[in-house]
mmCIF file of C-alpha atoms in Angstrom:
data_model
loop_
_atom_site.group_PDB
_atom_site.id
_atom_site.type_symbol
_atom_site.label_atom_id
_atom_site.label_comp_id
_atom_site.label_asym_id
_atom_site.label_seq_id
_atom_site.Cartn_x
_atom_site.Cartn_y
_atom_site.Cartn_z
ATOM 1 C CA MET A 179 -40.547 -21.601 -56.611
ATOM 2 C CA ARG A 180 -37.782 -21.235 -54.221
ATOM 3 C CA LEU A 181 -38.597 -18.585 -51.748
ATOM 4 C CA PRO A 182 -35.883 -15.585 -51.013
ATOM 5 C CA LEU A 183 -32.861 -16.685 -49.421
ATOM 6 C CA ALA A 184 -34.171 -20.249 -48.683
ATOM 7 C CA ASP A 185 -30.741 -21.728 -49.152
ATOM 8 C CA GLU A 186 -29.467 -18.954 -46.519
ATOM 9 C CA ASP A 187 -29.942 -19.400 -42.738
ATOM 10 C CA PRO A 188 -33.963 -19.792 -41.701
ATOM 11 C CA LYS A 189 -33.578 -16.629 -39.570
ATOM 12 C CA ASP A 190 -32.407 -14.037 -42.488
ATOM 13 C CA ILE A 191 -35.830 -15.010 -44.582
ATOM 14 C CA ASN A 192 -38.301 -12.201 -45.861
ATOM 15 C CA GLU A 193 -41.286 -14.148 -44.535
ATOM 16 C CA ALA A 194 -43.535 -11.000 -45.619
ATOM 17 C CA GLY A 195 -41.782 -10.726 -48.813
ATOM 18 C CA SER A 196 -41.855 -14.092 -49.844
ATOM 19 C CA ILE A 197 -45.626 -14.699 -48.653
ATOM 20 C CA LYS A 198 -45.969 -11.382 -51.211
ATOM 21 C CA ILE A 199 -44.354 -13.291 -54.009
ATOM 22 C CA ILE A 200 -46.200 -16.238 -53.385
ATOM 23 C CA ARG A 201 -49.548 -14.952 -53.673
ATOM 24 C CA PHE A 202 -48.451 -12.483 -56.644
ATOM 25 C CA ALA A 203 -47.541 -15.903 -58.658
ATOM 26 C CA ILE A 204 -50.666 -17.657 -57.716
ATOM 27 C CA ASP A 205 -52.729 -14.384 -58.686
ATOM 28 C CA HIS A 206 -51.411 -14.244 -61.993
ATOM 29 C CA GLY A 207 -51.549 -18.032 -63.085
ATOM 30 C CA VAL A 208 -49.170 -20.247 -61.260
ATOM 31 C CA ASN A 209 -50.716 -23.043 -59.808
ATOM 32 C CA TYR A 210 -48.275 -25.689 -59.039
ATOM 33 C CA LEU A 211 -46.008 -25.371 -55.961
ATOM 34 C CA ASN A 212 -43.314 -27.599 -55.475
ATOM 35 C CA LEU A 213 -41.903 -27.986 -52.340
ATOM 36 C CA GLY A 214 -39.330 -30.947 -52.476
ATOM 37 C CA TYR A 215 -38.687 -32.234 -48.971
ATOM 38 C CA PRO A 216 -38.989 -28.958 -47.191
ATOM 39 C CA HIS A 217 -37.594 -27.309 -44.185
ATOM 40 C CA GLU A 218 -40.181 -26.953 -41.566
ATOM 41 C CA ARG A 219 -39.709 -23.001 -41.165
ATOM 42 C CA LEU A 220 -40.257 -22.741 -44.993
ATOM 43 C CA THR A 221 -43.049 -25.287 -45.373
ATOM 44 C CA ARG A 222 -45.077 -23.309 -42.324
ATOM 45 C CA LEU A 223 -44.382 -20.128 -44.150
ATOM 46 C CA ILE A 224 -46.212 -21.608 -47.274
ATOM 47 C CA SER A 225 -48.856 -22.568 -45.044
ATOM 48 C CA ARG A 226 -49.762 -19.283 -44.078
ATOM 49 C CA ALA A 227 -49.224 -18.062 -47.817
ATOM 50 C CA ILE A 228 -51.726 -20.439 -48.667
ATOM 51 C CA GLN A 229 -54.361 -19.036 -46.450
ATOM 52 C CA ASP A 230 -57.689 -16.914 -47.233
ATOM 53 C CA GLY A 231 -58.438 -19.497 -50.256
ATOM 54 C CA TYR A 232 -55.122 -19.702 -52.066
ATOM 55 C CA ARG A 233 -54.765 -23.389 -50.983
ATOM 56 C CA GLN A 234 -57.981 -24.107 -53.377
ATOM 57 C CA LYS A 235 -55.997 -22.020 -56.182
ATOM 58 C CA ILE A 236 -52.744 -24.366 -56.277
ATOM 59 C CA LYS A 237 -51.286 -28.020 -56.471
ATOM 60 C CA ILE A 238 -48.798 -28.466 -54.096
ATOM 61 C CA THR A 239 -46.033 -31.412 -54.171
ATOM 62 C CA ALA A 240 -43.974 -32.494 -51.463
ATOM 63 C CA SER A 241 -41.317 -35.155 -51.709
ATOM 64 C CA LEU A 242 -40.281 -38.356 -49.742
ATOM 65 C CA PRO A 243 -36.737 -38.314 -48.887
ATOM 66 C CA SER A 244 -35.761 -41.357 -50.555
ATOM 67 C CA LEU A 245 -32.090 -41.336 -49.124
ATOM 68 C CA PHE A 246 -33.267 -41.087 -45.489
ATOM 69 C CA ILE A 247 -35.824 -44.166 -45.870
ATOM 70 C CA HIS A 248 -34.313 -46.749 -43.894
ATOM 71 C CA SER A 249 -37.678 -48.845 -42.922
ATOM 72 C CA SER A 250 -40.969 -48.711 -43.748
ATOM 73 C CA ARG A 251 -41.911 -46.848 -40.693
ATOM 74 C CA ASP A 252 -39.984 -43.803 -41.885
ATOM 75 C CA PHE A 253 -42.790 -43.418 -45.041
ATOM 76 C CA ASP A 254 -45.797 -42.318 -42.640
ATOM 77 C CA ARG A 255 -43.362 -40.717 -40.425
ATOM 78 C CA TYR A 256 -42.206 -37.886 -43.074
ATOM 79 C CA LEU A 257 -45.551 -37.940 -44.658
ATOM 80 C CA ASN A 258 -47.393 -36.793 -41.495
ATOM 81 C CA GLU A 259 -44.656 -34.647 -40.608
ATOM 82 C CA GLN A 260 -45.301 -32.817 -43.763
ATOM 83 C CA LEU A 261 -49.043 -32.659 -43.628
ATOM 84 C CA GLY A 262 -48.288 -30.974 -40.142
ATOM 85 C CA TRP A 263 -45.882 -28.138 -41.179
ATOM 86 C CA LEU A 264 -48.391 -27.296 -44.143
ATOM 87 C CA GLY A 265 -51.422 -27.255 -41.669
ATOM 88 C CA THR A 266 -53.226 -29.454 -44.493
ATOM 89 C CA ASP A 267 -54.754 -32.657 -44.525
ATOM 90 C CA THR A 268 -53.945 -33.864 -48.327
ATOM 91 C CA ILE A 269 -50.599 -33.063 -50.348
ATOM 92 C CA ASP A 270 -51.713 -33.133 -53.984
ATOM 93 C CA PHE A 271 -48.554 -34.942 -55.443
ATOM 94 C CA TYR A 272 -46.408 -36.895 -53.555
ATOM 95 C CA LEU A 273 -43.180 -37.693 -55.271
ATOM 96 C CA PHE A 274 -40.859 -40.387 -54.249
ATOM 97 C CA GLY A 275 -37.874 -38.093 -54.115
ATOM 98 C CA GLY A 276 -34.334 -38.696 -55.866
ATOM 99 C CA LEU A 277 -35.235 -42.056 -57.621
ATOM 100 C CA ASN A 278 -32.123 -43.653 -59.212
ATOM 101 C CA ARG A 279 -30.592 -47.272 -59.324
ATOM 102 C CA GLU A 280 -29.922 -47.573 -55.588
ATOM 103 C CA THR A 281 -32.797 -45.616 -54.050
ATOM 104 C CA TRP A 282 -35.616 -47.397 -56.289
ATOM 105 C CA PRO A 283 -34.778 -51.248 -55.529
ATOM 106 C CA LYS A 284 -34.335 -50.298 -51.593
ATOM 107 C CA LEU A 285 -37.814 -48.544 -51.797
ATOM 108 C CA LYS A 286 -39.410 -51.633 -53.551
ATOM 109 C CA GLU A 287 -38.185 -53.857 -50.973
ATOM 110 C CA LEU A 288 -40.052 -51.834 -48.087
ATOM 111 C CA ASP A 289 -43.364 -52.025 -50.291
ATOM 112 C CA ALA A 290 -43.022 -47.954 -50.851
ATOM 113 C CA LEU A 291 -45.511 -48.366 -54.066
ATOM 114 C CA ASP A 292 -48.102 -50.592 -51.304
ATOM 115 C CA TRP A 293 -47.781 -47.860 -48.922
ATOM 116 C CA ALA A 294 -48.370 -44.932 -51.002
ATOM 117 C CA GLU A 295 -51.745 -46.563 -52.660
ATOM 118 C CA ALA A 296 -52.646 -46.640 -48.867
ATOM 119 C CA ALA A 297 -52.119 -43.253 -48.182
ATOM 120 C CA VAL A 298 -53.975 -41.922 -51.417
ATOM 121 C CA SER A 299 -56.996 -44.374 -50.065
ATOM 122 C CA SER A 300 -56.550 -42.476 -47.298
ATOM 123 C CA GLY A 301 -57.199 -39.446 -48.800
ATOM 124 C CA ARG A 302 -53.542 -38.170 -47.424
ATOM 125 C CA ILE A 303 -52.108 -38.045 -50.924
ATOM 126 C CA GLY A 304 -53.806 -37.003 -54.298
ATOM 127 C CA HIS A 305 -51.402 -38.866 -56.487
ATOM 128 C CA VAL A 306 -47.871 -40.167 -56.317
ATOM 129 C CA GLY A 307 -45.220 -39.695 -58.510
ATOM 130 C CA PHE A 308 -41.681 -39.754 -58.518
ATOM 131 C CA SER A 309 -38.322 -37.153 -58.737
ATOM 132 C CA PHE A 310 -35.611 -38.524 -61.029
ATOM 133 C CA HIS A 311 -31.862 -38.492 -61.517
ATOM 134 C CA ASP A 312 -30.113 -41.537 -63.425
ATOM 135 C CA HIS A 313 -30.294 -42.625 -66.703
ATOM 136 C CA PHE A 314 -32.991 -43.766 -69.258
ATOM 137 C CA HIS A 315 -33.161 -47.352 -68.760
ATOM 138 C CA ILE A 316 -33.604 -47.096 -64.946
ATOM 139 C CA LEU A 317 -36.127 -44.955 -65.846
ATOM 140 C CA ARG A 318 -37.781 -47.418 -68.516
ATOM 141 C CA GLU A 319 -37.966 -49.785 -65.352
ATOM 142 C CA ILE A 320 -39.529 -47.435 -62.972
ATOM 143 C CA LEU A 321 -41.971 -46.329 -65.488
ATOM 144 C CA ASP A 322 -42.805 -50.063 -66.062
ATOM 145 C CA SER A 323 -43.166 -51.262 -62.536
ATOM 146 C CA TYR A 324 -46.209 -49.399 -61.685
ATOM 147 C CA ASP A 325 -49.237 -48.171 -63.549
ATOM 148 C CA ASN A 326 -50.835 -45.440 -61.351
ATOM 149 C CA TRP A 327 -47.530 -42.901 -61.651
ATOM 150 C CA ALA A 328 -49.231 -39.608 -62.160
ATOM 151 C CA VAL A 329 -45.783 -37.196 -61.786
ATOM 152 C CA GLY A 330 -42.151 -37.618 -63.385
ATOM 153 C CA GLN A 331 -40.079 -35.315 -62.713
ATOM 154 C CA PHE A 332 -36.444 -35.000 -63.885
ATOM 155 C CA GLN A 333 -34.001 -32.380 -64.841
ATOM 156 C CA TYR A 334 -34.419 -31.129 -68.246
ATOM 157 C CA SER A 335 -32.761 -27.902 -70.145
ATOM 158 C CA TYR A 336 -31.131 -28.149 -73.632
ATOM 159 C CA MET A 337 -27.806 -29.199 -72.217
ATOM 160 C CA ASP A 338 -29.968 -32.421 -71.170
ATOM 161 C CA ALA A 339 -31.299 -33.319 -74.310
ATOM 162 C CA ASP A 340 -29.703 -36.967 -74.817
ATOM 163 C CA ARG A 341 -28.891 -37.628 -70.832
ATOM 164 C CA MET A 342 -30.289 -38.331 -67.620
ATOM 165 C CA PRO A 343 -32.379 -39.008 -68.984
ATOM 166 C CA GLY A 344 -33.077 -36.745 -71.824
ATOM 167 C CA VAL A 345 -35.649 -36.726 -74.594
ATOM 168 C CA SER A 346 -35.926 -40.449 -74.640
ATOM 169 C CA GLY A 347 -36.815 -40.310 -71.096
ATOM 170 C CA LEU A 348 -39.394 -37.283 -71.475
ATOM 171 C CA ARG A 349 -41.313 -39.165 -74.329
ATOM 172 C CA ARG A 350 -41.514 -42.485 -72.778
ATOM 173 C CA ALA A 351 -43.045 -40.850 -69.472
ATOM 174 C CA ALA A 352 -45.406 -38.902 -71.472
ATOM 175 C CA GLU A 353 -46.677 -41.911 -73.319
ATOM 176 C CA LYS A 354 -46.812 -43.846 -70.583
ATOM 177 C CA GLY A 355 -49.445 -40.967 -69.571
ATOM 178 C CA LEU A 356 -47.497 -38.888 -66.802
ATOM 179 C CA ALA A 357 -47.535 -35.558 -66.394
ATOM 180 C CA VAL A 358 -43.805 -34.503 -66.921
ATOM 181 C CA VAL A 359 -42.308 -31.770 -65.044
ATOM 182 C CA ALA A 360 -39.021 -30.165 -65.993
ATOM 183 C CA ALA A 361 -37.078 -28.881 -63.246
ATOM 184 C CA GLU A 362 -33.490 -26.986 -63.429
ATOM 185 C CA PRO A 363 -34.378 -25.858 -66.988
ATOM 186 C CA LEU A 364 -31.260 -23.369 -66.216
ATOM 187 C CA LEU A 365 -29.233 -25.644 -64.565
ATOM 188 C CA GLY A 366 -29.524 -23.571 -61.134
ATOM 189 C CA GLY A 367 -28.816 -20.441 -63.084
ATOM 190 C CA ARG A 368 -25.665 -22.205 -64.820
ATOM 191 C CA LEU A 369 -27.400 -21.330 -68.055
ATOM 192 C CA THR A 370 -27.985 -17.731 -67.276
ATOM 193 C CA LYS A 371 -24.602 -16.772 -66.265
ATOM 194 C CA ALA A 372 -21.861 -14.936 -68.598
ATOM 195 C CA PRO A 373 -20.421 -18.190 -70.582
ATOM 196 C CA SER A 374 -17.118 -19.087 -71.706
ATOM 197 C CA GLU A 375 -15.723 -16.939 -75.022
ATOM 198 C CA SER A 376 -16.433 -19.902 -77.201
ATOM 199 C CA VAL A 377 -20.327 -20.110 -76.018
ATOM 200 C CA ALA A 378 -20.405 -16.516 -76.252
ATOM 201 C CA LYS A 379 -19.575 -16.413 -79.863
ATOM 202 C CA VAL A 380 -22.757 -18.544 -80.760
ATOM 203 C CA TRP A 381 -24.915 -16.727 -78.794
ATOM 204 C CA ALA A 382 -23.926 -13.581 -80.140
ATOM 205 C CA THR A 383 -25.510 -14.796 -83.907
ATOM 206 C CA ALA A 384 -28.735 -15.568 -81.964
ATOM 207 C CA SER A 385 -32.196 -13.684 -83.866
ATOM 208 C CA PRO A 386 -33.890 -12.574 -82.393
ATOM 209 C CA LYS A 387 -31.868 -10.940 -79.343
ATOM 210 C CA ARG A 388 -33.238 -12.831 -76.239
ATOM 211 C CA SER A 389 -31.875 -13.192 -72.563
ATOM 212 C CA LEU A 390 -30.272 -16.481 -71.951
ATOM 213 C CA ALA A 391 -32.894 -17.555 -69.312
ATOM 214 C CA GLU A 392 -35.456 -16.807 -72.130
ATOM 215 C CA TRP A 393 -33.636 -18.840 -74.600
ATOM 216 C CA GLY A 394 -33.131 -21.737 -71.811
ATOM 217 C CA LEU A 395 -36.970 -21.590 -70.652
ATOM 218 C CA ARG A 396 -38.254 -21.260 -74.407
ATOM 219 C CA TRP A 397 -36.676 -24.595 -75.402
ATOM 220 C CA VAL A 398 -37.914 -26.208 -72.716
ATOM 221 C CA TRP A 399 -41.255 -25.089 -73.147
ATOM 222 C CA SER A 400 -41.238 -25.836 -76.778
ATOM 223 C CA HIS A 401 -41.649 -29.543 -76.074
ATOM 224 C CA PRO A 402 -45.231 -30.396 -76.147
ATOM 225 C CA GLN A 403 -44.559 -33.627 -73.729
ATOM 226 C CA ILE A 404 -43.801 -31.460 -70.706
ATOM 227 C CA ALA A 405 -46.897 -30.613 -68.216
ATOM 228 C CA THR A 406 -44.960 -27.746 -66.371
ATOM 229 C CA VAL A 407 -41.841 -26.097 -65.390
ATOM 230 C CA VAL A 408 -40.549 -25.890 -62.159
ATOM 231 C CA CYS A 409 -38.286 -22.969 -61.957
ATOM 232 C CA ASN A 410 -36.128 -21.205 -58.996
ATOM 233 C CA MET A 411 -37.742 -18.010 -58.807
ATOM 234 C CA ASN A 412 -36.084 -15.568 -55.866
ATOM 235 C CA THR A 413 -37.486 -12.203 -56.662
ATOM 236 C CA MET A 414 -40.794 -10.493 -57.822
ATOM 237 C CA GLU A 415 -38.998 -9.095 -60.637
ATOM 238 C CA GLN A 416 -38.110 -12.880 -61.659
ATOM 239 C CA VAL A 417 -41.413 -14.344 -61.340
ATOM 240 C CA VAL A 418 -42.909 -10.721 -63.549
ATOM 241 C CA GLU A 419 -40.424 -12.421 -65.916
ATOM 242 C CA ASN A 420 -40.776 -15.628 -66.411
ATOM 243 C CA MET A 421 -44.385 -15.597 -66.273
ATOM 244 C CA ALA A 422 -44.598 -13.121 -69.546
ATOM 245 C CA LEU A 423 -42.423 -15.540 -71.072
ATOM 246 C CA ALA A 424 -44.912 -18.158 -70.074
ATOM 247 C CA ASP A 425 -47.886 -16.473 -71.682
ATOM 248 C CA THR A 426 -45.653 -16.136 -75.282
ATOM 249 C CA ALA A 427 -44.021 -19.542 -75.256
ATOM 250 C CA GLY A 428 -45.442 -22.903 -75.880
ATOM 251 C CA PRO A 429 -45.237 -26.334 -77.726
ATOM 252 C CA ASP A 430 -43.243 -26.371 -81.034
ATOM 253 C CA SER A 431 -42.625 -22.648 -80.590
ATOM 254 C CA LEU A 432 -39.055 -22.674 -81.828
ATOM 255 C CA THR A 433 -37.986 -22.330 -85.564
ATOM 256 C CA ILE A 434 -35.388 -24.625 -87.281
ATOM 257 C CA LEU A 435 -32.817 -21.920 -87.349
ATOM 258 C CA GLU A 436 -33.594 -21.482 -83.619
ATOM 259 C CA GLU A 437 -33.173 -25.027 -82.909
ATOM 260 C CA VAL A 438 -29.834 -25.055 -84.834
ATOM 261 C CA LEU A 439 -28.646 -22.334 -82.608
ATOM 262 C CA ILE A 440 -29.385 -24.021 -79.366
ATOM 263 C CA SER A 441 -27.487 -27.252 -80.942
ATOM 264 C CA GLN A 442 -24.609 -25.150 -81.677
ATOM 265 C CA VAL A 443 -24.715 -23.485 -78.056
ATOM 266 C CA ARG A 444 -24.564 -27.353 -76.408
ATOM 267 C CA ASP A 445 -22.106 -28.368 -78.489
ATOM 268 C CA ALA A 446 -19.746 -25.289 -77.796
ATOM 269 C CA TYR A 447 -20.270 -26.110 -74.093
ATOM 270 C CA ARG A 448 -19.469 -29.797 -74.343
ATOM 271 C CA LYS A 449 -16.206 -29.232 -76.266
ATOM 272 C CA MET A 450 -14.710 -27.938 -73.061
ATOM 273 C CA LYS A 451 -15.281 -31.161 -71.388
ATOM 274 C CA PRO A 452 -12.008 -32.236 -69.855
ATOM 275 C CA ILE A 453 -12.803 -35.797 -69.542
ATOM 276 C CA PRO A 454 -13.944 -37.818 -72.703
ATOM 277 C CA CYS A 455 -16.720 -39.827 -71.088
ATOM 278 C CA THR A 456 -19.872 -40.887 -72.854
ATOM 279 C CA THR A 457 -21.513 -42.539 -69.855
ATOM 280 C CA CYS A 458 -21.601 -45.900 -71.590
ATOM 281 C CA TYR A 459 -21.189 -47.757 -67.955
ATOM 282 C CA GLY A 460 -18.681 -50.071 -69.326
ATOM 283 C CA CYS A 461 -16.550 -49.473 -66.272
ATOM 284 C CA MET A 462 -19.403 -50.117 -63.972
ATOM 285 C CA PRO A 463 -20.419 -51.922 -61.237
ATOM 286 C CA CYS A 464 -17.467 -50.738 -59.617
ATOM 287 C CA PRO A 465 -16.676 -53.354 -56.762
ATOM 288 C CA GLN A 466 -16.197 -50.141 -54.299
ATOM 289 C CA GLY A 467 -19.276 -48.784 -54.999
ATOM 290 C CA ILE A 468 -17.541 -45.690 -56.684
ATOM 291 C CA ASP A 469 -19.959 -44.308 -59.629
ATOM 292 C CA VAL A 470 -17.097 -43.119 -62.350
ATOM 293 C CA PRO A 471 -19.331 -41.699 -64.719
ATOM 294 C CA ARG A 472 -21.166 -39.462 -62.224
ATOM 295 C CA LEU A 473 -18.057 -38.363 -60.836
ATOM 296 C CA PHE A 474 -16.628 -37.433 -64.291
ATOM 297 C CA GLU A 475 -20.287 -35.932 -65.456
ATOM 298 C CA LEU A 476 -19.967 -33.594 -62.269
ATOM 299 C CA TYR A 477 -16.471 -32.635 -62.765
ATOM 300 C CA ASN A 478 -16.857 -31.861 -66.889
ATOM 301 C CA ASP A 479 -19.709 -29.775 -65.444
ATOM 302 C CA ALA A 480 -17.956 -27.942 -63.478
ATOM 303 C CA ILE A 481 -15.541 -27.009 -65.972
ATOM 304 C CA MET A 482 -18.048 -26.380 -68.709
ATOM 305 C CA TYR A 483 -19.705 -24.176 -66.615
ATOM 306 C CA ASP A 484 -17.209 -22.898 -64.361
ATOM 307 C CA ASP A 485 -18.928 -23.689 -61.200
ATOM 308 C CA ILE A 486 -16.714 -26.004 -58.970
ATOM 309 C CA GLU A 487 -18.653 -25.186 -55.910
ATOM 310 C CA THR A 488 -22.144 -26.241 -57.147
ATOM 311 C CA ALA A 489 -20.084 -30.224 -58.095
ATOM 312 C CA ARG A 490 -18.367 -30.004 -54.669
ATOM 313 C CA SER A 491 -21.899 -29.677 -53.049
ATOM 314 C CA ILE A 492 -23.662 -32.589 -55.516
ATOM 315 C CA TYR A 493 -20.886 -34.672 -54.263
ATOM 316 C CA HIS A 494 -21.449 -34.128 -50.726
ATOM 317 C CA LYS A 495 -25.003 -34.641 -51.303
ATOM 318 C CA GLU A 496 -25.189 -37.666 -53.297
ATOM 319 C CA LYS A 497 -22.534 -39.237 -50.678
ATOM 320 C CA HIS A 498 -19.687 -39.922 -53.200
ATOM 321 C CA ARG A 499 -16.795 -41.762 -51.385
ATOM 322 C CA ILE A 500 -13.620 -41.349 -54.038
ATOM 323 C CA ASP A 501 -11.425 -42.600 -50.804
ATOM 324 C CA ASN A 502 -13.003 -46.003 -51.155
ATOM 325 C CA CYS A 503 -11.045 -46.711 -54.422
ATOM 326 C CA ASN A 504 -8.236 -49.486 -54.107
ATOM 327 C CA GLU A 505 -7.068 -49.075 -57.363
ATOM 328 C CA CYS A 506 -7.725 -52.641 -58.423
ATOM 329 C CA GLY A 507 -7.998 -51.193 -62.249
ATOM 330 C CA ILE A 508 -11.354 -53.395 -63.235
ATOM 331 C CA CYS A 509 -12.670 -49.810 -64.507
ATOM 332 C CA VAL A 510 -9.489 -48.735 -66.461
ATOM 333 C CA ASN A 511 -9.443 -52.484 -68.354
ATOM 334 C CA ALA A 512 -13.165 -52.079 -69.169
ATOM 335 C CA CYS A 513 -12.826 -48.177 -70.537
ATOM 336 C CA GLY A 514 -13.352 -48.510 -74.241
ATOM 337 C CA ARG A 515 -12.100 -45.307 -74.868
ATOM 338 C CA GLY A 516 -8.881 -45.544 -72.752
ATOM 339 C CA ILE A 517 -9.528 -42.852 -70.126
ATOM 340 C CA ALA A 518 -6.936 -42.957 -67.282
ATOM 341 C CA ILE A 519 -9.642 -43.402 -64.532
ATOM 342 C CA LEU A 520 -7.322 -44.084 -61.867
ATOM 343 C CA ASP A 521 -5.581 -40.772 -62.439
ATOM 344 C CA TRP A 522 -8.426 -38.885 -62.960
ATOM 345 C CA LEU A 523 -10.154 -40.086 -59.562
ATOM 346 C CA LYS A 524 -6.822 -39.022 -57.617
ATOM 347 C CA LYS A 525 -7.416 -35.364 -59.271
ATOM 348 C CA LEU A 526 -11.047 -35.229 -58.647
ATOM 349 C CA TRP A 527 -10.943 -36.516 -55.154
ATOM 350 C CA GLU A 528 -8.296 -33.497 -54.480
ATOM 351 C CA ILE A 529 -10.845 -31.292 -56.185
ATOM 352 C CA LEU A 530 -14.322 -32.312 -54.985
ATOM 353 C CA ASN A 531 -13.997 -33.554 -51.525
ATOM 354 C CA LYS A 532 -13.381 -29.918 -50.696
ATOM 355 C CA ARG A 533 -16.246 -28.492 -48.334
#
């Protein structure tokens, strides 16, 4: 869940309304609360919401902010901080947040897994997991490096069937015995906003008629490997709607015709991609540390979903630096599709670097 106005100024948060929503959700079956890397005031609010017996009804998940880890001392600092804010002795699932090809090697070098094992032994953590945003081969390396992963969380929507890490990653994680948590099943609302004309024409053929949110959630829930779904809910109405859907959706619940419809919607979106990048990573690594495939993905998504602002936000959050490019041309020579990478990087710099 995302609390009402969680992305706004904390002083604007309706605390009484937030507590009411949380308790209503728990009373009606929600048993997994994902805090991510929480803000202090929001976490203290949740601490109040889960009093009066509610703590015993749910599993709490929080994340170690991998991007902010610079020494082994940071592990205890962040965990103790979050335990203090929650007013609890144990966090049920503690995730290494944002694992990818850059953060994972850094955490391994700092012996993060040994630290996590000690935290489990001391009772401060119930189980260890991770959240992930990268390609399948990186996920496979992470899964194979440790036998005690309990939870793996990554973005999974019908637009992510073959990327980051896609259905292959979902199946691999489930085969390894992890509880797989699907995040952003509606891509942060991108899949529920009014689509382009070409996508809308496909949806117009849908039968039965459902909301865009229902189609998106049903597709994710239809995968038997999914343990649970983390879906942002900002209002009581959204909580009620999503819980009603969860009562009727289940593994393998979509018909073949419904699966075909979703594939047609996916194809209609992808036809709008301006950059024909297949994320083959032939252009990588870049001597200047520029992740060209990821940048192209951000821009393609911005065009497909008519949402430049989200792309800009992610660009800055992930600390991309297109301005590091010295136009050496290595990526251009390596691109099998002949993409004018340097020209596109100049355009993306002008668009994504704005705040």
